[in-house]
Tab-separated table of C-alpha atoms (C1' of nucleotides) in Angstrom:
chain	number	residue	atom	x	y	z
A	1	MET	CA	147.567	30.246	58.964
A	2	CYS	CA	147.125	29.468	61.863
A	3	LEU	CA	150.305	31.746	63.504
A	4	ARG	CA	148.598	33.947	61.386
A	5	LEU	CA	145.404	33.890	63.058
A	6	SER	CA	147.133	33.334	66.223
A	7	THR	CA	149.191	37.032	65.490
A	8	LYS	CA	145.532	38.604	64.820
A	9	LEU	CA	143.466	37.349	68.006
A	10	LEU	CA	147.492	38.995	70.519
A	11	ASN	CA	146.722	42.258	68.578
A	12	ILE	CA	142.528	41.732	69.466
A	13	SER	CA	143.763	41.357	73.220
A	14	VAL	CA	146.385	43.898	73.639
A	15	ALA	CA	143.699	46.020	71.472
A	16	SER	CA	141.398	45.704	74.476
A	17	LEU	CA	144.696	46.408	77.125
A	18	CYS	CA	146.013	49.114	76.129
A	19	ARG	CA	142.839	51.517	75.287
A	20	THR	CA	142.018	50.406	78.856
A	21	LYS	CA	145.003	51.965	80.382
A	22	GLN	CA	146.552	48.332	81.269
A	23	LEU	CA	150.290	48.954	79.367
A	24	GLU	CA	152.307	46.093	81.577
A	25	LYS	CA	149.709	43.788	81.170
A	26	ALA	CA	149.577	44.241	77.648
A	27	GLU	CA	152.811	44.019	77.061
A	28	ALA	CA	152.554	40.927	79.654
A	29	ALA	CA	150.667	39.478	76.310
A	30	LEU	CA	152.930	40.169	74.025
A	31	ILE	CA	155.595	38.169	75.973
A	32	ASP	CA	153.256	35.375	76.689
A	33	GLY	CA	152.356	35.094	72.527
A	34	ILE	CA	156.811	35.384	71.589
A	35	ARG	CA	156.441	32.246	74.113
A	36	LEU	CA	153.836	30.565	72.586
A	37	GLY	CA	155.224	31.310	68.722
A	38	VAL	CA	153.095	33.900	68.205
A	39	LEU	CA	155.232	37.403	66.285
A	40	PRO	CA	153.941	40.649	66.795
A	41	ASP	CA	153.225	42.522	63.534
A	42	VAL	CA	153.766	46.110	62.829
A	43	VAL	CA	150.078	45.915	63.930
A	44	THR	CA	150.810	45.335	67.665
A	45	TYR	CA	153.345	47.861	68.013
A	46	ASN	CA	150.979	49.796	66.593
A	47	ILE	CA	148.339	49.636	68.966
A	48	LEU	CA	151.476	50.002	71.364
A	49	ILE	CA	152.465	53.372	70.288
A	50	THR	CA	149.091	54.636	70.869
A	51	GLY	CA	148.402	53.661	74.032
A	52	TYR	CA	151.985	55.252	75.200
A	53	CYS	CA	151.681	57.558	73.464
A	54	GLN	CA	148.062	58.500	74.894
A	55	PHE	CA	149.123	57.117	78.344
A	56	VAL	CA	152.996	57.603	79.085
A	57	GLY	CA	154.159	59.897	76.925
A	58	PHE	CA	154.641	60.820	73.324
A	59	ASP	CA	158.366	59.581	74.360
A	60	ALA	CA	157.040	56.050	75.763
A	61	GLY	CA	155.144	56.007	72.150
A	62	TYR	CA	158.704	57.456	69.815
A	63	HIS	CA	160.524	54.041	71.769
A	64	VAL	CA	158.495	51.636	70.717
A	65	ILE	CA	160.495	52.076	67.391
A	66	HIS	CA	163.649	51.492	68.342
A	67	ARG	CA	161.660	48.381	69.049
A	68	MET	CA	160.047	46.902	66.678
A	69	LYS	CA	163.019	47.453	65.079
A	70	GLU	CA	165.174	45.035	66.734
A	71	ALA	CA	162.192	43.383	65.797
A	72	GLY	CA	162.809	43.396	62.338
A	73	ILE	CA	160.064	44.718	61.917
A	74	SER	CA	159.612	49.018	59.601
A	75	PRO	CA	157.208	51.534	60.817
A	76	ASN	CA	154.351	52.178	58.194
A	77	LEU	CA	152.146	54.333	57.146
A	78	VAL	CA	149.577	53.693	60.366
A	79	THR	CA	152.467	53.824	62.369
A	80	TYR	CA	153.525	57.747	61.990
A	81	ASN	CA	150.258	59.168	61.586
A	82	SER	CA	150.125	57.274	65.617
A	83	LEU	CA	152.934	58.913	66.718
A	84	MET	CA	152.131	61.660	65.012
A	85	ALA	CA	148.501	61.720	66.490
A	86	GLY	CA	150.682	61.066	69.988
A	87	ALA	CA	152.831	64.275	69.760
A	88	THR	CA	148.940	66.808	69.214
A	89	ARG	CA	147.953	65.283	71.716
A	90	GLN	CA	150.271	66.712	73.998
A	91	HIS	CA	150.311	69.847	72.596
A	92	SER	CA	153.497	69.130	70.302
A	93	LEU	CA	153.822	70.726	67.053
A	94	ALA	CA	157.652	70.248	67.051
A	95	CYS	CA	157.749	66.782	67.484
A	96	CYS	CA	154.217	66.242	65.243
A	97	LEU	CA	156.023	68.119	62.477
A	98	ASP	CA	158.959	65.627	62.727
A	99	MET	CA	157.304	62.287	62.423
A	100	LEU	CA	156.019	63.798	59.662
A	101	ASP	CA	160.254	64.898	58.698
A	102	GLU	CA	160.839	60.880	59.582
A	103	MET	CA	157.867	59.605	57.168
A	104	LEU	CA	158.886	61.497	54.577
A	105	ASP	CA	162.487	59.981	54.619
A	106	ARG	CA	161.267	56.707	54.597
A	107	GLY	CA	160.027	57.059	51.502
A	108	ILE	CA	156.531	57.098	53.052
A	109	VAL	CA	153.606	59.164	51.563
A	110	PRO	CA	151.444	61.017	53.412
A	111	ASP	CA	147.748	60.130	53.376
A	112	ILE	CA	144.342	62.384	54.512
A	113	TRP	CA	144.978	60.928	58.048
A	114	SER	CA	148.666	62.460	58.543
A	115	TYR	CA	147.281	66.495	57.465
A	116	ASN	CA	143.828	66.078	59.300
A	117	THR	CA	145.889	65.776	62.076
A	118	LEU	CA	148.687	68.033	61.167
A	119	MET	CA	145.642	69.707	61.030
A	120	HIS	CA	144.878	69.984	63.999
A	121	CYS	CA	147.785	70.138	66.580
A	122	PHE	CA	148.036	73.948	64.462
A	123	PHE	CA	144.214	74.324	65.895
A	124	ARG	CA	145.491	72.895	68.918
A	125	MET	CA	148.490	75.317	69.061
A	126	GLY	CA	146.958	78.126	67.897
A	127	ARG	CA	147.717	79.204	64.858
A	128	PRO	CA	144.188	78.691	62.968
A	129	TYR	CA	145.801	80.440	59.712
A	130	ASP	CA	148.402	77.442	59.828
A	131	ALA	CA	146.402	74.308	59.684
A	132	TYR	CA	143.883	76.612	57.146
A	133	ARG	CA	146.786	76.308	55.363
A	134	ILE	CA	147.997	72.458	55.651
A	135	PHE	CA	143.870	71.792	54.554
A	136	SER	CA	144.706	74.222	51.488
A	137	GLU	CA	147.211	71.735	50.672
A	138	ILE	CA	145.834	68.873	51.151
A	139	LEU	CA	142.853	70.112	48.459
A	140	LEU	CA	145.698	71.445	46.012
A	141	LYS	CA	147.215	67.532	46.598
A	142	ASN	CA	144.109	66.079	45.478
A	143	ILE	CA	143.854	64.402	48.257
A	144	SER	CA	139.941	64.054	48.903
A	145	PRO	CA	138.658	65.082	52.564
A	146	CYS	CA	137.472	62.573	54.660
A	147	GLN	CA	134.475	63.216	57.489
A	148	ALA	CA	136.914	63.734	59.602
A	149	THR	CA	138.519	65.767	58.320
A	150	TYR	CA	135.705	68.436	57.247
A	151	ASN	CA	135.061	67.784	62.165
A	152	ILE	CA	138.925	68.662	62.570
A	153	LEU	CA	138.130	71.823	60.287
A	154	ILE	CA	135.545	72.838	62.041
A	155	ASN	CA	135.953	71.644	65.558
A	156	GLY	CA	139.763	73.483	65.426
A	157	LEU	CA	137.357	77.175	63.536
A	158	CYS	CA	134.899	77.265	66.945
A	159	LYS	CA	137.913	75.916	69.410
A	160	ASN	CA	139.840	79.277	68.269
A	161	GLY	CA	137.218	81.070	68.372
A	162	TYR	CA	135.264	81.629	64.193
A	163	ILE	CA	132.844	79.944	65.926
A	164	LYS	CA	130.732	81.969	63.250
A	165	ASN	CA	132.640	81.237	60.193
A	166	ALA	CA	132.086	77.461	61.744
A	167	LEU	CA	128.453	77.394	61.717
A	168	MET	CA	128.505	78.984	58.279
A	169	LEU	CA	131.278	76.456	56.536
A	170	PHE	CA	128.144	73.621	58.229
A	171	ARG	CA	125.432	75.022	56.765
A	172	ASN	CA	127.407	74.902	53.369
A	173	LEU	CA	128.583	71.716	53.963
A	174	GLN	CA	124.762	70.394	54.409
A	175	HIS	CA	124.495	72.519	51.744
A	176	GLN	CA	126.460	70.659	49.056
A	177	GLY	CA	124.895	67.624	50.314
A	178	TYR	CA	127.650	66.627	53.344
A	179	VAL	CA	125.445	64.511	55.504
A	180	PRO	CA	126.752	65.798	58.835
A	181	GLN	CA	127.888	63.250	62.103
A	182	ILE	CA	126.650	63.222	65.650
A	183	VAL	CA	130.017	63.660	65.242
A	184	THR	CA	129.895	67.079	64.133
A	185	TYR	CA	126.594	67.941	66.041
A	186	ASN	CA	128.870	67.559	69.299
A	187	ILE	CA	131.665	69.491	68.158
A	188	LEU	CA	129.219	72.508	66.831
A	189	MET	CA	127.100	71.994	70.917
A	190	THR	CA	129.336	72.123	73.138
A	191	SER	CA	130.980	76.153	71.095
A	192	LEU	CA	127.588	76.847	71.412
A	193	CYS	CA	127.764	76.190	74.944
A	194	LYS	CA	130.258	77.970	75.384
A	195	LEU	CA	128.752	81.353	73.702
A	196	ARG	CA	125.370	80.375	76.042
A	197	ARG	CA	123.814	80.004	73.532
A	198	TRP	CA	121.399	77.937	74.495
A	199	LYS	CA	118.514	78.066	71.872
A	200	ALA	CA	120.874	77.347	69.648
A	201	ILE	CA	122.018	74.402	70.953
A	202	MET	CA	118.501	73.425	71.354
A	203	ARG	CA	118.276	74.171	67.794
A	204	LEU	CA	120.135	71.497	66.469
A	205	PHE	CA	119.527	69.286	69.462
A	206	GLU	CA	116.262	69.381	67.539
A	207	GLU	CA	117.803	69.062	64.010
A	208	ILE	CA	118.999	66.148	64.625
A	209	ARG	CA	116.385	64.155	65.721
A	210	GLU	CA	114.858	65.350	63.000
A	211	LEU	CA	117.386	63.949	61.008
A	212	GLY	CA	116.896	60.405	62.890
A	213	ILE	CA	120.771	60.642	63.529
A	214	ALA	CA	120.838	58.738	67.590
A	215	PRO	CA	122.238	61.071	69.763
A	216	ASN	CA	124.808	59.146	72.152
A	217	ALA	CA	126.694	59.699	75.489
A	218	ILE	CA	128.854	62.471	74.836
A	219	THR	CA	125.679	64.107	72.383
A	220	TYR	CA	123.733	64.079	76.225
A	221	THR	CA	126.040	65.584	78.608
A	222	THR	CA	126.607	68.039	76.423
A	223	ALA	CA	123.060	69.433	75.989
A	224	MET	CA	122.312	68.821	79.871
A	225	LYS	CA	126.245	70.612	80.487
A	226	CYS	CA	124.446	73.372	77.840
A	227	CYS	CA	121.364	73.608	80.204
A	228	PHE	CA	123.163	73.954	83.426
A	229	ARG	CA	124.409	76.478	81.913
A	230	SER	CA	122.911	78.442	82.038
A	231	ARG	CA	120.997	77.808	85.065
A	232	ARG	CA	117.903	76.012	83.130
A	233	TYR	CA	118.209	72.574	86.108
A	234	LYS	CA	115.359	71.073	84.777
A	235	GLU	CA	115.449	70.461	81.398
A	236	GLY	CA	119.181	69.744	81.918
A	237	LEU	CA	118.013	66.620	84.544
A	238	GLN	CA	114.982	65.718	81.540
A	239	ILE	CA	117.870	65.361	79.615
A	240	PHE	CA	119.931	63.719	81.717
A	241	PHE	CA	117.046	60.707	83.166
A	242	GLU	CA	116.175	60.305	79.250
A	243	MET	CA	119.978	60.263	79.430
A	244	LYS	CA	119.139	57.005	81.479
A	245	SER	CA	116.375	55.771	79.890
A	246	ARG	CA	117.930	55.026	76.134
A	247	GLY	CA	120.528	52.752	77.615
A	248	TYR	CA	123.057	55.470	78.574
A	249	ALA	CA	124.596	54.403	81.713
A	250	TYR	CA	126.391	57.667	83.554
A	251	ASP	CA	129.758	57.650	82.562
A	252	LEU	CA	132.569	59.863	84.386
A	253	PHE	CA	131.685	62.143	82.419
A	254	ALA	CA	127.744	62.300	82.339
A	255	CYS	CA	128.707	62.332	87.000
A	256	CYS	CA	130.611	64.911	87.216
A	257	THR	CA	129.223	67.735	85.223
A	258	ILE	CA	125.559	66.443	86.854
A	259	VAL	CA	127.708	66.751	90.237
A	260	ALA	CA	128.996	70.137	89.910
A	261	ALA	CA	125.481	71.093	88.280
A	262	LEU	CA	123.995	69.686	91.273
A	263	VAL	CA	125.965	71.507	93.689
A	264	LYS	CA	126.209	74.016	92.498
A	265	SER	CA	122.650	75.032	92.789
A	266	GLY	CA	122.473	74.117	96.407
A	267	ARG	CA	120.507	70.056	95.484
A	268	ARG	CA	123.641	68.362	97.841
A	269	ARG	CA	121.254	65.841	98.639
A	270	ILE	CA	120.392	64.459	94.949
A	271	ALA	CA	123.935	65.320	94.598
A	272	ASP	CA	125.582	62.864	96.813
A	273	ARG	CA	123.075	59.801	95.249
A	274	CYS	CA	125.034	60.646	92.396
A	275	ILE	CA	128.335	60.699	94.247
A	276	ALA	CA	127.600	57.162	96.129
A	277	HIS	CA	126.495	54.933	92.029
A	278	MET	CA	129.982	56.062	90.922
A	279	ILE	CA	131.655	55.180	93.593
A	280	LYS	CA	129.608	52.414	94.030
A	281	ILE	CA	129.526	51.700	89.524
A	282	GLY	CA	133.823	51.636	91.090
A	283	TYR	CA	135.659	53.832	88.361
A	284	ASP	CA	138.671	54.832	88.574
A	285	LEU	CA	137.747	57.904	88.943
A	286	ASP	CA	140.447	60.854	87.234
A	287	ILE	CA	141.928	64.570	89.058
A	288	VAL	CA	138.238	66.001	87.195
A	289	SER	CA	136.347	63.254	89.571
A	290	TYR	CA	138.416	64.900	91.555
A	291	ASN	CA	138.062	68.207	91.790
A	292	THR	CA	134.169	67.586	91.116
A	293	LEU	CA	134.805	65.650	95.171
A	294	ILE	CA	136.799	68.051	96.431
A	295	ASN	CA	134.624	71.064	94.930
A	296	ARG	CA	131.364	69.608	96.798
A	297	HIS	CA	132.767	69.351	100.289
A	298	PHE	CA	134.378	72.818	100.247
A	299	LYS	CA	131.332	73.726	99.188
A	300	GLU	CA	129.824	72.646	102.761
A	301	GLY	CA	132.244	74.634	103.788
A	302	LYS	CA	133.503	70.980	105.215
A	303	LEU	CA	138.163	71.853	105.213
A	304	GLU	CA	138.629	68.783	106.304
A	305	LYS	CA	136.789	66.589	103.624
A	306	ALA	CA	138.163	68.147	101.438
A	307	TYR	CA	141.651	67.918	101.962
A	308	ASN	CA	141.287	64.618	102.762
A	309	LEU	CA	140.378	62.962	99.467
A	310	LEU	CA	143.526	65.806	98.014
A	311	ASP	CA	145.552	63.580	99.293
A	312	VAL	CA	144.165	60.709	97.964
A	313	ALA	CA	144.022	61.301	95.122
A	314	GLU	CA	148.235	62.707	95.420
A	315	SER	CA	148.765	58.777	96.661
A	316	ARG	CA	146.740	57.499	93.795
A	317	GLY	CA	149.483	59.295	91.842
A	318	LEU	CA	147.363	61.888	89.884
A	319	ASP	CA	149.173	65.067	90.036
A	320	CYS	CA	146.542	68.685	90.569
A	321	ASP	CA	146.183	70.032	87.428
A	322	ILE	CA	144.709	74.000	87.554
A	323	TYR	CA	140.608	73.492	88.939
A	324	THR	CA	142.183	71.587	91.942
A	325	HIS	CA	144.338	75.131	92.704
A	326	THR	CA	141.196	76.801	92.142
A	327	ILE	CA	139.063	75.110	93.342
A	328	LEU	CA	141.014	75.046	96.356
A	329	ILE	CA	141.766	78.672	96.614
A	330	ASP	CA	137.977	78.972	95.926
A	331	GLY	CA	137.228	76.906	99.380
A	332	LEU	CA	139.709	78.671	101.611
A	333	CYS	CA	137.221	82.109	100.677
A	334	LYS	CA	134.660	80.747	101.325
A	335	ALA	CA	135.703	79.739	104.275
A	336	GLY	CA	136.987	83.315	105.291
A	337	ASN	CA	140.706	81.808	105.082
A	338	PHE	CA	142.097	84.017	103.105
A	339	SER	CA	146.315	83.830	104.140
A	340	VAL	CA	146.191	81.160	102.820
A	341	ALA	CA	144.520	81.575	100.213
A	342	GLU	CA	146.864	83.784	99.126
A	343	ARG	CA	149.390	82.705	99.440
A	344	HIS	CA	148.224	79.522	97.578
A	345	LEU	CA	147.912	82.099	94.983
A	346	ASN	CA	151.219	82.949	95.033
A	347	HIS	CA	152.385	79.301	94.452
A	348	MET	CA	149.984	79.081	91.523
A	349	LYS	CA	151.890	82.007	89.850
A	350	MET	CA	155.040	80.584	90.933
A	351	MET	CA	154.663	77.523	89.625
A	352	ARG	CA	153.535	79.346	86.353
A	353	PHE	CA	149.581	78.596	86.021
A	354	ASN	CA	147.163	80.105	84.712
A	355	CYS	CA	145.596	82.731	87.218
A	356	LEU	CA	142.618	83.755	86.053
A	357	VAL	CA	140.230	82.249	87.514
A	358	ALA	CA	141.930	81.493	90.682
A	359	SER	CA	143.038	85.737	90.688
A	360	ASN	CA	139.194	86.464	90.448
A	361	CYS	CA	138.353	84.258	93.316
A	362	PHE	CA	140.371	85.228	95.577
A	363	ILE	CA	138.944	89.637	94.535
A	364	ASN	CA	135.276	87.156	94.354
A	365	GLY	CA	135.937	86.715	97.768
A	366	LEU	CA	137.205	89.159	99.759
A	367	CYS	CA	133.938	91.066	97.725
A	368	LYS	CA	131.797	88.869	98.671
A	369	ALA	CA	133.702	89.354	102.875
A	370	GLY	CA	133.367	92.841	102.824
A	371	TYR	CA	137.020	93.459	101.807
A	372	ILE	CA	136.671	95.463	100.034
A	373	ASP	CA	139.864	98.485	99.617
A	374	TYR	CA	141.885	94.870	99.804
A	375	ALA	CA	139.945	93.582	96.702
A	376	LEU	CA	141.220	97.062	94.501
A	377	GLN	CA	144.179	96.591	95.687
A	378	VAL	CA	144.937	93.300	94.462
A	379	PHE	CA	143.562	93.984	91.746
A	380	LYS	CA	145.541	96.828	91.664
A	381	SER	CA	148.991	94.809	91.310
A	382	SER	CA	147.507	92.565	89.061
A	383	ASP	CA	146.950	92.500	85.167
A	384	MET	CA	144.815	88.965	85.177
A	385	ARG	CA	141.179	90.183	84.612
A	386	ASP	CA	138.283	89.286	82.603
A	387	SER	CA	134.704	90.747	82.623
A	388	SER	CA	133.881	88.921	85.964
A	389	THR	CA	136.977	90.352	88.259
A	390	TYR	CA	134.645	94.388	87.012
A	391	SER	CA	131.641	92.527	87.937
A	392	SER	CA	132.430	91.233	91.407
A	393	LEU	CA	134.413	94.775	92.484
A	394	VAL	CA	131.107	96.420	90.648
A	395	ASN	CA	128.558	94.587	92.814
A	396	SER	CA	130.678	95.482	96.273
A	397	LEU	CA	130.709	99.050	95.233
A	398	CYS	CA	127.562	99.737	93.851
A	399	LYS	CA	127.163	97.681	97.987
A	400	GLN	CA	128.684	100.427	99.898
A	401	ARG	CA	127.262	103.087	97.438
A	402	ARG	CA	130.168	103.815	95.883
A	403	TYR	CA	129.123	104.774	92.554
A	404	LEU	CA	131.617	107.222	91.547
A	405	LEU	CA	134.474	104.209	91.633
A	406	ALA	CA	132.065	101.832	90.350
A	407	ALA	CA	131.450	103.700	87.228
A	408	GLN	CA	134.574	104.651	86.834
A	409	LEU	CA	136.186	100.716	86.310
A	410	LEU	CA	133.028	100.165	84.393
A	411	LEU	CA	134.487	101.963	82.369
A	412	SER	CA	138.124	101.153	82.057
A	413	CYS	CA	136.219	97.307	81.325
A	414	ILE	CA	134.463	98.779	78.478
A	415	ARG	CA	137.462	100.852	77.491
A	416	SER	CA	139.792	97.999	77.479
A	417	GLY	CA	137.479	95.839	75.290
A	418	MET	CA	135.617	94.201	77.307
A	419	LYS	CA	131.847	93.390	77.676
A	420	ILE	CA	130.057	94.270	80.942
A	421	LEU	CA	126.593	93.281	82.126
A	422	LYS	CA	124.128	94.484	81.544
A	423	SER	CA	122.625	94.805	85.041
A	424	ASP	CA	125.382	95.935	86.301
A	425	GLN	CA	125.065	99.360	83.959
A	426	LYS	CA	121.947	99.811	86.029
A	427	ASN	CA	123.240	99.734	88.930
A	428	VAL	CA	125.777	102.075	88.841
A	429	ILE	CA	123.363	104.515	86.966
A	430	GLN	CA	120.606	103.429	89.439
A	431	GLY	CA	122.510	104.604	92.089
A	432	LEU	CA	124.291	108.179	90.646
A	433	THR	CA	120.494	108.974	90.214
A	434	ARG	CA	119.632	107.680	93.099
A	435	LEU	CA	122.834	109.917	95.390
A	436	GLY	CA	121.698	112.574	94.000
A	437	THR	CA	124.124	113.746	91.284
A	438	LYS	CA	121.858	113.849	87.940
A	439	ALA	CA	124.466	114.572	86.211
A	440	ASP	CA	127.063	112.578	87.375
A	441	ALA	CA	124.704	109.590	86.385
A	442	GLU	CA	123.904	111.791	82.781
A	443	ARG	CA	127.567	111.831	81.960
A	444	PHE	CA	127.944	108.149	83.109
A	445	LYS	CA	126.052	107.460	80.124
A	446	LEU	CA	127.264	108.706	77.202
A	447	GLN	CA	130.375	107.630	78.453
A	448	VAL	CA	129.262	104.641	78.226
A	449	ARG	CA	128.007	104.986	74.823
A	450	ILE	CA	131.113	106.491	73.527
A	451	ALA	CA	133.763	104.187	74.744
A	452	LYS	CA	131.393	101.312	73.207
A	453	LEU	CA	131.077	103.000	70.201
A	454	LEU	CA	134.717	103.375	70.446
A	455	HIS	CA	135.535	99.268	70.958
A	456	TYR	CA	133.238	97.270	70.010
B	1	DC	C1'	144.701	55.140	64.019
B	2	DT	C1'	143.465	59.399	63.911
B	3	DA	C1'	137.679	63.735	65.084
B	4	DG	C1'	133.648	65.081	69.658
B	5	DG	C1'	131.948	64.769	76.226
B	6	DG	C1'	133.104	66.297	82.293
B	7	DT	C1'	136.231	69.999	87.348
B	8	DT	C1'	137.367	76.081	89.400
B	9	DA	C1'	135.182	82.845	89.520
B	10	DG	C1'	130.626	85.024	88.412
DNA sequence: CTAGGGTTAG
């Protein structure tokens, strides 16, 4: 009895250490426990597995199974569910399926969480149809879906571009008496933010209040970000103040959101106050935080400071990600150092990063500096483009009054199935008309109309 | 124990 109680205590301590990334201390606690005669049980090992999967990787988590066997403990349902979640976190469908197989081999019957996680994995891999097949399987096997099942489904639909369907599902479920959780609202708000559906987001935000559900830190951060994205800085800051008054001390997520928004809108002094606060609290800064800070220096043209910070991040063992590289390239362009920027862009391509945004920064930078012909050359030699690539080029072509070429580019943008900005279209039409080639303007309008009909 | 938030261009 006494021993069982001790194991429970051991588990609580190991869990809190694992949650806070202190895996070495967790291992030490385990050894201390054994020395005192407190034996770890299957729960202890499951907690360790979750920790290793989260902070080291799936393989490290899976390795714990061997240690369990040495200790004479058999893995259970939770063990495999945790490993499936770990595999999903690092986008390994193969490992996730392996864990399911291994589980079945051992005669363990998968529960709703095994299916939830598998469904989540398919969604994360960009395979919504397979994910949906898992959902059907849940229903066919007569396993009761839980709240999380629907959250994963709604989130997966959103992340795979089926936001309308997700919203429809959400409303249907509500109609059937399903009470959405704050998580569900957070998921929908995040997805609508990407579509810049500010009004729809604020309606959801209101709905949360009407239903009497308490918003959490995630809800506030999301709503705040939505405001900033649609350039409603006042509203965004208001949400930030409300968040503070509700007792949500700002965490790294909120800090990064607000600092990035303040830097973007030129409010550097308030941004610095926020950064100072962030550092005072003593957060363990991660690569996203460093990216935010590095970007802040680049925006002010302080390359030296930015590079120093980059060194600090690397010396702390953090890996630069796609954002770091993109921020660097953008910063170099803003400082007029195009040759180094281009070298870095090529470096990124070699490392097989997705360079669309970085390439847009480069092209946009060239345009802004007046090197439009070079920008066009880069554009033609690359197949990475989206509507904002076209927008940058069209914008600066208009400034140089090269409206015919701008018109051509806009048309090929539409013909590739991408949307164009109304303002760009207006700009080109006005330009063509002003140049006295009214026929060109009329022809362009017609061509746009036809292209839109054919491609939307 | 599993589901939701932050950073890049326009």
